[in-house]
XYZ file of C-alpha atoms in Angstrom:
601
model
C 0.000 0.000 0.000
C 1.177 3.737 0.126
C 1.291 5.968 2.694
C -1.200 8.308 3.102
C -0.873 11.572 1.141
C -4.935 13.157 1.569
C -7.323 13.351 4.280
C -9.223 10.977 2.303
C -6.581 8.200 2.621
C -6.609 8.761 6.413
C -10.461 8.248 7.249
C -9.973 4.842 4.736
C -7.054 3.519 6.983
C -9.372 4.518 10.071
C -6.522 7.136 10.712
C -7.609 10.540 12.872
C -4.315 11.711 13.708
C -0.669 10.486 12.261
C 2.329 10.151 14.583
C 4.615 10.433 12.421
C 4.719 13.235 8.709
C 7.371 12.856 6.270
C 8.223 15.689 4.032
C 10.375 15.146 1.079
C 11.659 17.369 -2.090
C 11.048 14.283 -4.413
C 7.616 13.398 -5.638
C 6.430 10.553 -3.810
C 7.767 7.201 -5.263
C 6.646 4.669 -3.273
C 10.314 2.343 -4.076
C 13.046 1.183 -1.819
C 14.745 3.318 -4.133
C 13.539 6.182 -2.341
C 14.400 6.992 0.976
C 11.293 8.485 2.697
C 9.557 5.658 1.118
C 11.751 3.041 2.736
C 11.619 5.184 6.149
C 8.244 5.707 6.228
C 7.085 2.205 5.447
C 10.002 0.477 8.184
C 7.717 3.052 10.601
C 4.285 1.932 9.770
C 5.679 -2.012 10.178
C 6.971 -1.091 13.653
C 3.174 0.358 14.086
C 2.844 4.117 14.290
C 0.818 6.297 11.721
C 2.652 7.968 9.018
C 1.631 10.364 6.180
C 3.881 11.771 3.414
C 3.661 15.167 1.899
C 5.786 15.266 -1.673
C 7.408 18.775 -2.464
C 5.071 20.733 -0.687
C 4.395 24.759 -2.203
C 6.463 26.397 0.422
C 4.467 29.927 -0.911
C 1.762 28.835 0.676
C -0.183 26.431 3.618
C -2.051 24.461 1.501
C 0.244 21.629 1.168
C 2.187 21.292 4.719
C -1.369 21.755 6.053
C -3.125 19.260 4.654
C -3.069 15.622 6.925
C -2.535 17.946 10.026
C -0.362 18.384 13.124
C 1.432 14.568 14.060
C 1.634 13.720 17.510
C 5.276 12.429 17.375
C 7.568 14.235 15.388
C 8.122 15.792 11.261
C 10.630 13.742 9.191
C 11.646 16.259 6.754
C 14.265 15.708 3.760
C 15.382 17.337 0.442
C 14.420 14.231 -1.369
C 17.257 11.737 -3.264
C 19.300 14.412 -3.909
C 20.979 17.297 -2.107
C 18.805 20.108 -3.357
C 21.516 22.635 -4.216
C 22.921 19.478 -6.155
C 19.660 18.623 -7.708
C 19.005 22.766 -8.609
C 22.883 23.785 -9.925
C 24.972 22.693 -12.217
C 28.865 22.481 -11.538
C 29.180 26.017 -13.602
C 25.854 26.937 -10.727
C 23.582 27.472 -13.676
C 20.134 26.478 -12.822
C 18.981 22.954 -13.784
C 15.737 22.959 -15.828
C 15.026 19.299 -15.402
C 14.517 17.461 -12.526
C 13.725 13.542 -12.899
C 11.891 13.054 -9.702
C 9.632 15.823 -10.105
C 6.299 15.119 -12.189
C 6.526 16.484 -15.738
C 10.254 17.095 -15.448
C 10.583 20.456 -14.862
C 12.934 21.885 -11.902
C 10.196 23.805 -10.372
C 9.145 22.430 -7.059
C 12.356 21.547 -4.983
C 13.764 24.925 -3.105
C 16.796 25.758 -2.877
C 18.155 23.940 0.414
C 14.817 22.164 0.831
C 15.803 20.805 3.976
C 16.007 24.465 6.013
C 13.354 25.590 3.414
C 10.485 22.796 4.652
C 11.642 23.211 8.241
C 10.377 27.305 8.425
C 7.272 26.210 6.759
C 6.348 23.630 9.325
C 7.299 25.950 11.803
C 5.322 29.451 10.020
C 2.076 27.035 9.883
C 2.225 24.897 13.519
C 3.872 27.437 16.245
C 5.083 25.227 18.994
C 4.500 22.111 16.686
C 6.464 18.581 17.775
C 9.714 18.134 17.224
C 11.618 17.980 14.008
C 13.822 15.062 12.507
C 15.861 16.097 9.804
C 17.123 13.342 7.148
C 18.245 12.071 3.777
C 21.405 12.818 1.870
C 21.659 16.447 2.072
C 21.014 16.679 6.107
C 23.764 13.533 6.329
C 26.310 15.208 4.710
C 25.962 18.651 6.175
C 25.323 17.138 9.920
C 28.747 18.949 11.108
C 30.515 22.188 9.757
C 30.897 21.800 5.712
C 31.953 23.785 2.980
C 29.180 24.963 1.054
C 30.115 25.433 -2.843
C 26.833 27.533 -3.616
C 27.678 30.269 -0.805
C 31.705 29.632 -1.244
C 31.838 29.354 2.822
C 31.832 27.131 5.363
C 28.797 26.996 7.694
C 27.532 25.714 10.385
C 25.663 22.098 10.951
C 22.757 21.704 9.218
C 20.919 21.168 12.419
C 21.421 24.383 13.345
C 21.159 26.517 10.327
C 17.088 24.737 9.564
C 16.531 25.509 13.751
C 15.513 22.146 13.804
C 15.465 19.484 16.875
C 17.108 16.450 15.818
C 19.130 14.695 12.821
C 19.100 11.291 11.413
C 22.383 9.942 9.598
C 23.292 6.933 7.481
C 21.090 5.128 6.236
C 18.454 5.335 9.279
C 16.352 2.927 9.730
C 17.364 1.671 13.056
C 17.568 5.347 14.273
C 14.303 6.723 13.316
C 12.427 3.870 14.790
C 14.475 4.123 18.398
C 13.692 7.594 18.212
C 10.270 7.846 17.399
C 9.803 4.676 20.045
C 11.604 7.276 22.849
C 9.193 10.150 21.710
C 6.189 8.433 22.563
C 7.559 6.702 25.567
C 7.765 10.805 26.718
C 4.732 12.148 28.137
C 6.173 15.689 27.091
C 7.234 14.268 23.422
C 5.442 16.991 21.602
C 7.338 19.806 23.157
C 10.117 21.216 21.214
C 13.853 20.264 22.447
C 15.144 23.716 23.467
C 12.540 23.008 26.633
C 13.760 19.646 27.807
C 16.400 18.645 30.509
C 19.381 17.846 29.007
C 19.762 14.933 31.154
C 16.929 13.464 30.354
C 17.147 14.237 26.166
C 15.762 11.435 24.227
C 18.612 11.163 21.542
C 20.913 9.810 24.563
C 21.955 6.589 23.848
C 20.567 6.657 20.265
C 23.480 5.996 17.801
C 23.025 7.496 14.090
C 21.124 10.892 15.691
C 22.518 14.118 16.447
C 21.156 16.671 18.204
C 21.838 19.750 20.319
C 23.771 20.608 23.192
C 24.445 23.083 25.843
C 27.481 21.305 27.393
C 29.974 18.817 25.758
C 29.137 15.122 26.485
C 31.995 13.307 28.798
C 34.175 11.074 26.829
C 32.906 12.255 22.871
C 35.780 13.806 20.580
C 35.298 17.246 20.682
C 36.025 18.715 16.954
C 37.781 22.594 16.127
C 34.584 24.895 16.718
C 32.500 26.594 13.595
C 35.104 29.951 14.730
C 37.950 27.854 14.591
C 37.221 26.109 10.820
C 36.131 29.150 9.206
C 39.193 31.295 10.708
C 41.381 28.655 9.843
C 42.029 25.925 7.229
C 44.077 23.367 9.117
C 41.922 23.540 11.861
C 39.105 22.647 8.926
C 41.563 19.716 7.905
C 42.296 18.746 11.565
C 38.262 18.296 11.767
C 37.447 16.488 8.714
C 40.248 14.149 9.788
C 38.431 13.451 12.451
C 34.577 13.429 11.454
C 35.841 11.245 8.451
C 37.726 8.368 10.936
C 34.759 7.941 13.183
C 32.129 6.806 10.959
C 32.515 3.053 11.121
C 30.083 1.759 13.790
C 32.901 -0.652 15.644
C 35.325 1.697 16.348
C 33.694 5.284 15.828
C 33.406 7.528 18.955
C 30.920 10.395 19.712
C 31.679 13.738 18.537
C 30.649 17.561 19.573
C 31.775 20.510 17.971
C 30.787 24.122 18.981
C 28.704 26.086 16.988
C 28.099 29.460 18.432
C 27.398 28.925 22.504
C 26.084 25.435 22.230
C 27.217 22.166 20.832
C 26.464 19.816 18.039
C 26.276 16.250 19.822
C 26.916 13.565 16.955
C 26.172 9.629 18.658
C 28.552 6.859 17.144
C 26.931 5.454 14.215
C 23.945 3.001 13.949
C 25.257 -0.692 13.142
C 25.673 -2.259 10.454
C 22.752 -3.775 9.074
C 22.602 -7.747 8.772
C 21.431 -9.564 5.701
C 18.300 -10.158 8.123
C 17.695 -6.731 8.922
C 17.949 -5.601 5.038
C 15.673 -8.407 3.694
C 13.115 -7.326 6.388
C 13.377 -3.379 4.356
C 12.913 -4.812 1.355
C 9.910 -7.406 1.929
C 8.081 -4.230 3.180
C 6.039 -4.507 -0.507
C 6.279 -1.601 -2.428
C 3.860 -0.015 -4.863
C 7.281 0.616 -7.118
C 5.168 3.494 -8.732
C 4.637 6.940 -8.073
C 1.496 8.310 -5.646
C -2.040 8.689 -7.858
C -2.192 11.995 -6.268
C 1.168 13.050 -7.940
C 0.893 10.929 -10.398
C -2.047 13.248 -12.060
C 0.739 16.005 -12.567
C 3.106 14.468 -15.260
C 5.433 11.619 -16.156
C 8.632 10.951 -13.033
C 11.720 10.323 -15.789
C 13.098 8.090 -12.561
C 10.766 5.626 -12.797
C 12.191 4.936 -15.969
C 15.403 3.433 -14.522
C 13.921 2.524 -11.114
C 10.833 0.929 -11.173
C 12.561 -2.445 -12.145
C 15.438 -2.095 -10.691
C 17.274 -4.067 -7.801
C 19.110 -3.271 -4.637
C 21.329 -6.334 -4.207
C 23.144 -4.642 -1.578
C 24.598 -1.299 0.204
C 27.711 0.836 1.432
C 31.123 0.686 -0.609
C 34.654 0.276 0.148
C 36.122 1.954 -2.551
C 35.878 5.174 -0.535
C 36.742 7.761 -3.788
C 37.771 11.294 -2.119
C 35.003 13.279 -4.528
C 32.342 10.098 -3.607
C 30.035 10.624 0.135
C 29.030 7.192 -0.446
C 31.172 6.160 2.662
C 30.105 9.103 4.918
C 26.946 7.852 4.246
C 26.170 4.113 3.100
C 29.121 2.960 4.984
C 32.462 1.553 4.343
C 30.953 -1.733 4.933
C 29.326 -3.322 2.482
C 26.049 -5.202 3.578
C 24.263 -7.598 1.099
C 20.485 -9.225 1.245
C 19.858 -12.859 1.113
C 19.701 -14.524 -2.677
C 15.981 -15.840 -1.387
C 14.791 -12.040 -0.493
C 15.816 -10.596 -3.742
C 14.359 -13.695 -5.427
C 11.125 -13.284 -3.580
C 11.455 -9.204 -4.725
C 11.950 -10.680 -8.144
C 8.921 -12.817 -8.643
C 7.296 -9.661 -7.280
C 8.244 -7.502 -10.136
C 6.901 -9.876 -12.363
C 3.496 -9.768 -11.237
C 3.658 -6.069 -11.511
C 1.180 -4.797 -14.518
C 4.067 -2.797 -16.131
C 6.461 -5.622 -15.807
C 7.898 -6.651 -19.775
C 10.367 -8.884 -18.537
C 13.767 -5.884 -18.342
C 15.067 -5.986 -14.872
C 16.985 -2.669 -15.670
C 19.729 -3.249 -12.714
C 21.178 -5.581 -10.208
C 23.867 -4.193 -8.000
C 24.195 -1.450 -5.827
C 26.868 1.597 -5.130
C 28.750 -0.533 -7.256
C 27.903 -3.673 -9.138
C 30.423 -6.215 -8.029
C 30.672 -5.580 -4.518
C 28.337 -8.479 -3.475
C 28.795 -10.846 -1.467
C 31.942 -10.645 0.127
C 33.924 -8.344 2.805
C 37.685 -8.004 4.572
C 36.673 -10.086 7.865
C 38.938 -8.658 9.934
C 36.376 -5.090 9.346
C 33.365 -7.345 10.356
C 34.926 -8.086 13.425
C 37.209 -4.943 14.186
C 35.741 -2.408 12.383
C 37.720 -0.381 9.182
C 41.121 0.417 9.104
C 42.124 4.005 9.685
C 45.406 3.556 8.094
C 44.811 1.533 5.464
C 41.969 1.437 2.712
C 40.709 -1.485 0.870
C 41.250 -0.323 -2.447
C 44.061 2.352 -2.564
C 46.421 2.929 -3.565
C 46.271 -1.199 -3.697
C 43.805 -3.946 -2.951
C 44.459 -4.733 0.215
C 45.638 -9.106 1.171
C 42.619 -8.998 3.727
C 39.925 -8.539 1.369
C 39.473 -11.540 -1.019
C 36.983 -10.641 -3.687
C 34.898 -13.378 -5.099
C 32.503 -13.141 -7.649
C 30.800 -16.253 -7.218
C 27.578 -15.128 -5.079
C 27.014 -12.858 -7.830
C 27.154 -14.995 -10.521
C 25.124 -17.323 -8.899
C 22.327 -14.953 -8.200
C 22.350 -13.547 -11.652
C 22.169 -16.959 -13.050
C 19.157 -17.769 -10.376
C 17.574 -14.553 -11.275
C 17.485 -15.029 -14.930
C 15.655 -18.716 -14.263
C 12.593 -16.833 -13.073
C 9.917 -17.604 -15.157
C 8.599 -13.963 -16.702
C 12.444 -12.549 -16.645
C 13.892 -12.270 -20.102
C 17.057 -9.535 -19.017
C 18.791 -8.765 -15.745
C 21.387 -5.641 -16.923
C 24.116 -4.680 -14.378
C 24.070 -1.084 -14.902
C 25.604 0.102 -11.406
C 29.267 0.247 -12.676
C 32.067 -2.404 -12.533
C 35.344 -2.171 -10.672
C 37.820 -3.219 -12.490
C 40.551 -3.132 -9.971
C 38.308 -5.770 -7.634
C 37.103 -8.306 -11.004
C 41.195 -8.522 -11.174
C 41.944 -9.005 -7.497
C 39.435 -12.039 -8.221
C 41.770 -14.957 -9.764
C 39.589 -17.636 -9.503
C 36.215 -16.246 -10.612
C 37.074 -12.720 -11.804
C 37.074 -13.710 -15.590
C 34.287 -15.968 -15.140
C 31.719 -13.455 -13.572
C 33.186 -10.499 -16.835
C 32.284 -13.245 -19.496
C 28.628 -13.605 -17.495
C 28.441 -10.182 -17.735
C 29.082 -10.037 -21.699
C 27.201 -12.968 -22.497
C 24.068 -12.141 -20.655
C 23.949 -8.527 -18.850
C 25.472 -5.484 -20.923
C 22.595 -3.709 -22.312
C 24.604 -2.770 -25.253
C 26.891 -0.495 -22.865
C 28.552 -1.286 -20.136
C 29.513 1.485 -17.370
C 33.205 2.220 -16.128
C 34.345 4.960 -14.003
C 37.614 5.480 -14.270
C 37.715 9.427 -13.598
C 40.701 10.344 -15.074
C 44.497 8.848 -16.415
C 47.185 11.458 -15.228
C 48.572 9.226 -12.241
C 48.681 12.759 -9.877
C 44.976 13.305 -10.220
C 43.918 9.421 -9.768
C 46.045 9.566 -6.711
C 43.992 12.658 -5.199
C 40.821 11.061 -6.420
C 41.841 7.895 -4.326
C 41.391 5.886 -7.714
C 43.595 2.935 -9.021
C 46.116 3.561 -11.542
C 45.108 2.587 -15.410
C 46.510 -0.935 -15.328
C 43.568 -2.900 -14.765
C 41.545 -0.504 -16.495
C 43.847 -1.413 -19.505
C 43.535 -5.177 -18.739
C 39.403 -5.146 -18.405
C 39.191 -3.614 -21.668
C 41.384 -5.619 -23.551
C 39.645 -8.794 -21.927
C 35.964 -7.190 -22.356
C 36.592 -6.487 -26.184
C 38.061 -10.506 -26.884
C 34.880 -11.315 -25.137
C 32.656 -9.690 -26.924
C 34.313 -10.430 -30.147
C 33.827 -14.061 -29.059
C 29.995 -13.340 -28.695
C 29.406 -12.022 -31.569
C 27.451 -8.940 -30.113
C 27.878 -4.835 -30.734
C 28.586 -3.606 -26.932
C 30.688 -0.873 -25.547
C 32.194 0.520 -22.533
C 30.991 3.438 -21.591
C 33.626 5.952 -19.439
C 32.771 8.368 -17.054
C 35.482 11.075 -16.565
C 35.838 14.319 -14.375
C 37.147 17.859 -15.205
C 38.962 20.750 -12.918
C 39.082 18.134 -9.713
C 41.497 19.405 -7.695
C 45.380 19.198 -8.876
C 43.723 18.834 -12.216
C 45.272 21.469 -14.888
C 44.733 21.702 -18.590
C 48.399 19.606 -19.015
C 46.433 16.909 -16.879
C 43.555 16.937 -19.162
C 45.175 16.983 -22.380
C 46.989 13.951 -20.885
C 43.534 12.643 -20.425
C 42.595 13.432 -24.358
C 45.834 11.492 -25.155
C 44.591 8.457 -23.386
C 41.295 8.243 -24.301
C 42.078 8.446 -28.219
C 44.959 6.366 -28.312
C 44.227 3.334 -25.293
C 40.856 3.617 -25.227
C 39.867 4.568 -28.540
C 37.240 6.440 -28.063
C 36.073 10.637 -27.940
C 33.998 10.553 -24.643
C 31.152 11.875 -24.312
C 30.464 11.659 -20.444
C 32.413 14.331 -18.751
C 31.652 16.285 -16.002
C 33.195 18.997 -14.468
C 33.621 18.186 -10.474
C 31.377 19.507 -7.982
C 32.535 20.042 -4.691
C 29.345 18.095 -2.943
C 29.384 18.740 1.154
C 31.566 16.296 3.089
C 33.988 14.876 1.130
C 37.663 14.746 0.776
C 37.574 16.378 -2.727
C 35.590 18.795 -1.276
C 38.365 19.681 1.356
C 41.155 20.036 -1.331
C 38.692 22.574 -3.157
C 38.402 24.253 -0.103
C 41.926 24.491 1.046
C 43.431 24.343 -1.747
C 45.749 21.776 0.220
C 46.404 18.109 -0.385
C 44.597 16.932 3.322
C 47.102 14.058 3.392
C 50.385 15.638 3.020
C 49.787 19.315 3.366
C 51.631 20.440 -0.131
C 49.459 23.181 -1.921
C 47.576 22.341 -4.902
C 46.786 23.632 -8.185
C 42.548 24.285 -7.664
C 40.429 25.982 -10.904
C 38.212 28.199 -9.547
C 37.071 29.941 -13.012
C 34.140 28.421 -14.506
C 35.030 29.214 -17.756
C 38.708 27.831 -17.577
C 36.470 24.867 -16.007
C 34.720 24.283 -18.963
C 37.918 24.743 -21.198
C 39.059 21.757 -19.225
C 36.082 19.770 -20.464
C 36.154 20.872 -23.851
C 39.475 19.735 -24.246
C 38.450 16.182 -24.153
C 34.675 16.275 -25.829
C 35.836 18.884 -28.540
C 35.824 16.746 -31.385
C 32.295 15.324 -30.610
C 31.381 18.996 -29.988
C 32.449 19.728 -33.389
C 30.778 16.997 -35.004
C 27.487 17.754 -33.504
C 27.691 21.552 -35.248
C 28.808 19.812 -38.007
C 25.712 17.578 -38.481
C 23.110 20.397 -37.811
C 25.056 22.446 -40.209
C 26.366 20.477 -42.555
C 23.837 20.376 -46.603
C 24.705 17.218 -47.264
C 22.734 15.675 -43.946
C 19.925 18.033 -44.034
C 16.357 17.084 -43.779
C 15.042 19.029 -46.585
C 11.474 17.755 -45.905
C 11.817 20.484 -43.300
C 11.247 24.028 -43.868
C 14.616 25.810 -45.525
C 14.501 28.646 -43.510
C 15.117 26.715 -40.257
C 18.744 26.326 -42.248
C 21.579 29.095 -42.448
C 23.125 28.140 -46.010
């Protein structure tokens, strides 16, 4: 079922009043794809009352109003997306499409939708219950970030939106313990400001952060918002140390200053099981959008998500312009081949179903299945990583689950394709001698849709080394072992590279370097380039910010123009730039069955 959206979906659940109201800057998708989705329904299985308003008009009451006042708490996020993300491009030019807003166009999520929803609760319900912020954008701006869109650093997000709690990580554990300690409190619906401190609810609650006026004993106290802003080491110093206790084994509380209180931050929530995950994902979703939204226009997401499949979460890879890590996890949790089975033979059922599973995988395709079990047991190294500059001897990558469960889920009666569309790592299908090349020539026999998706960023060994990404060996290797495959099949397929311009240390020398590489190993004029974003929270970000390299302290080269940006990714897509003018310009391919004068001659 969905959640309620109208007043008319609360009297047919028998509903007066909901505990719980979600707010969200995507349209509601009722998908585990979706986070308020997957939050809201884990809530109504652990039995309170929850409603969902979609990208409510913040000009006005008539959305925020409409199911009410809850009794428990708002759960308010900017949707899938951070919203200055989902609004700007990398050159901050507004974006005039947005995928998970009905009809497509970039007209209903604010500008830092998160802050934005908060003051409209609080303009329409004085004095209302508390508020729980959540989702990507309130994850990775939970402690003092620099902000790309202002060019400054500023304060938690907690505390900029006024708002009572945070949720971080992926937080299903944490909303329910919290909303279970709200209505254990007789005085639940009054705003935290006028509780005791000793008796606040998000004690003991890992994955929440809230608001202090005193320290708590025995937490890592981070450089204060003064400190960071005045002072770029001290910003360094406290990334360092925001970044290192994120693993739920060996993290420790944090609090950092902001003004005359203090951010609390609890250690993280566990890591899921494969129990706990198949439980999210047997919660039976719609895997459509609301009716009630649906009226407004076609979602372009659905389009890659409504068939889609979340084999499993969190990453190890840990790529300094990727949050994945700050929020997933470094730990890579996986369901059970019987729940995604059971989600399979689900889909098929489904009235829009043609037999196109468009993706199996996750963060990153082959990452299921296996982990380093000394991190199970000890938690992630903090002076080693899994994948840089080397695969580390203690994780032993194996393939094997995966091809199994590909080869189970293409038996299901009513499946014709399973794609893996999430993105290989090449480094990790070498690490893999005994089923490596195996689980590649599964892939090309069975699950490229015609192209298959690499990310290998960029070739200049100086850059890939402040991206935290491999070296172009086994990039080099994959390719030449992809292409005698699919020779051998006798299919058309591709590889499909995904490369980034003006990341920090990256010059125009580094990017012709790049244009060498791609035209001579790769063969190819790539199309998918993107200039780099500094997104909130990541180590990328940091070296944008500083202009320092975080792990040694040297300075670093950092383009700051967006024109001299964009000259860094025109000097890799030029040539398809100038055969696109070419063939709207060029007499010989004209459609002359359409008007001349649409044609300069």
């Amino acid at each position: 079922m969905f959640l309620p959206t109208t007043r008319q979906e609360l009297s047919a659940l028998g509903w007066d009043q909901l505990d719980i109201i979600l707010v969200t800057g995507d349209t509601y998708i009722d998908s585990p794809y979706t986070g308020a989705a997957v939050i809201g329904k884990t809530l109504v299985h652990r039995g309170f009352k929850v409603g969902i308003i979609a990208q409510p008009d913040t000009q006005s009451g008539r959305d925020i109003t409409r199911l009410g006042e809850p009794t428990l708490f708002w759960g308010i996020t900017s949707g899938s997306v951070d919203s200055m993300v989902a609004n700007y491009t990398a050159s901050k030019k507004w974006r005039k499409r947005d995928d998970y807003t009905p009809g497509g166009e970039n007209n209903r999520r604010p500008d830092r939708a998160v802050i934005a929803y908060t003051n409209l609760v609080k303009q329409w319900f004085k004095n209302t219950c508390p508020i729980v912020l959540g989702g990507i954008e309130a994850s990775l701006r939970r402690v003092c970030h620099f902000d790309f869109w202002s060019n400054s650093i500023r304060r938690s997000i907690l505390f900029d939106a006024k708002a009572d709690y945070l949720v971080y990580g992926m937080g299903e554990k944490a909303v329910v313990q919290l909303a279970a300690a709200l209505k254990n409190r007789r005085d639940a619906c009054t705003p935290c400001s006028a509780r005791q401190e000793n008796n606040h609810p998000g004690y003991g609650i890992r994955g929440i952060c809230y608001i202090a006026r005193t320290p708590v004993p025995g937490y890592i106290e981070l450089p204060s918002y003064t400190e960071v802003k005045a002072d770029k080491k001290a910003f360094t110093e406290s990334f360092h140390l925001f970044y290192h206790n994120n693993d739920p084994i060996t993290a420790r509380g944090l609090v950092q200053k902001q003004d005359a209180r203090y951010l609390v931050q609890n250690p993280p929530a566990p890591v899921s099981t494969t129990e706990e995950l198949d439980a999210v994902y047997d919660l039976g979703f719609e895997r459509e959008v609301h009716p009630y939204y649906e009226q407004h226009g076609k979602v372009t997401a659905m389009d890659t998500i409504r068939f889609s499949l979340a084999a499993h979460r969190g990453c190890y890879g840990e790529c300094h312009f990727c949050a994945i890590a700050l929020h997933e996890g470094r730990t890579v949790q996986w369901r059970s081949d019987v729940s995604i089975l059971r989600e399979i033979k689900a889909m098929t059922r489904h009235r829009k179903f043609k037999g196109i599973i468009s993706d199996a995988g996750g963060p990153t395709a082959n990452m299921y299945g296996f982990e380093c079990r000394k991190k199970l047991t000890h938690g992630a190294c903090r002076d080693r990583r899994c994948l840089f500059p080397n695969l580390c001897s203690q994780l032993k990558p194996d393939h094997l689950p995966l091809i199994k469960l590909l080869e189970k889920i293409q038996g299901i009666r009513g499946v014709k394709k399973v794609f893996t569309s999430s993105g290989i790592r090449c480094d990790v299908v070498a690490a893999d001698k005994k089923h490596g090349l195996e689980f590649l020539k599964t892939v090309v026999d069975r699950h490229v849709s015609g192209q298959l998706k690499l990310a290998p960023e960029h070739s200049d060994p100086s850059v890939l080394k402040l991206m935290g990404k491999p070296d172009n060996a086994s990039l080099l290797a994959f390719k030449k072992q992809f292409d005698r495959l699919t020779q051998q099949s006798g299919k058309k397929q591709f590889l499909t590279y995904y490369f980034i311009a003006a990341h920090p240390g990256c010059t125009m020398e580094e990017m012709k370097t790049l244009k060498t590489f791609t035209r001579q190993e790769l063969t190819i004029a790539p199309e998918q380039v993107q200039i780099f974003t500094p997104t909130p929270s990541t180590y990328s970000t940091l070296m944008y910010c500083t202009g320092t390299n975080p792990f040694t302290g040297e300075s670093l080269f950092v383009e700051k123009d967006p024109r001299a940006k964009e000259r860094q990714k025109i000097c890799v897509t030029a040539t398809n730039t100038a055969n696109q003018r070419k063939k709207k310009t060029d007499p010989k391919k004209t459609n002359f069955s359409r008007p001349k004068r649409m044609y300069k001659v």
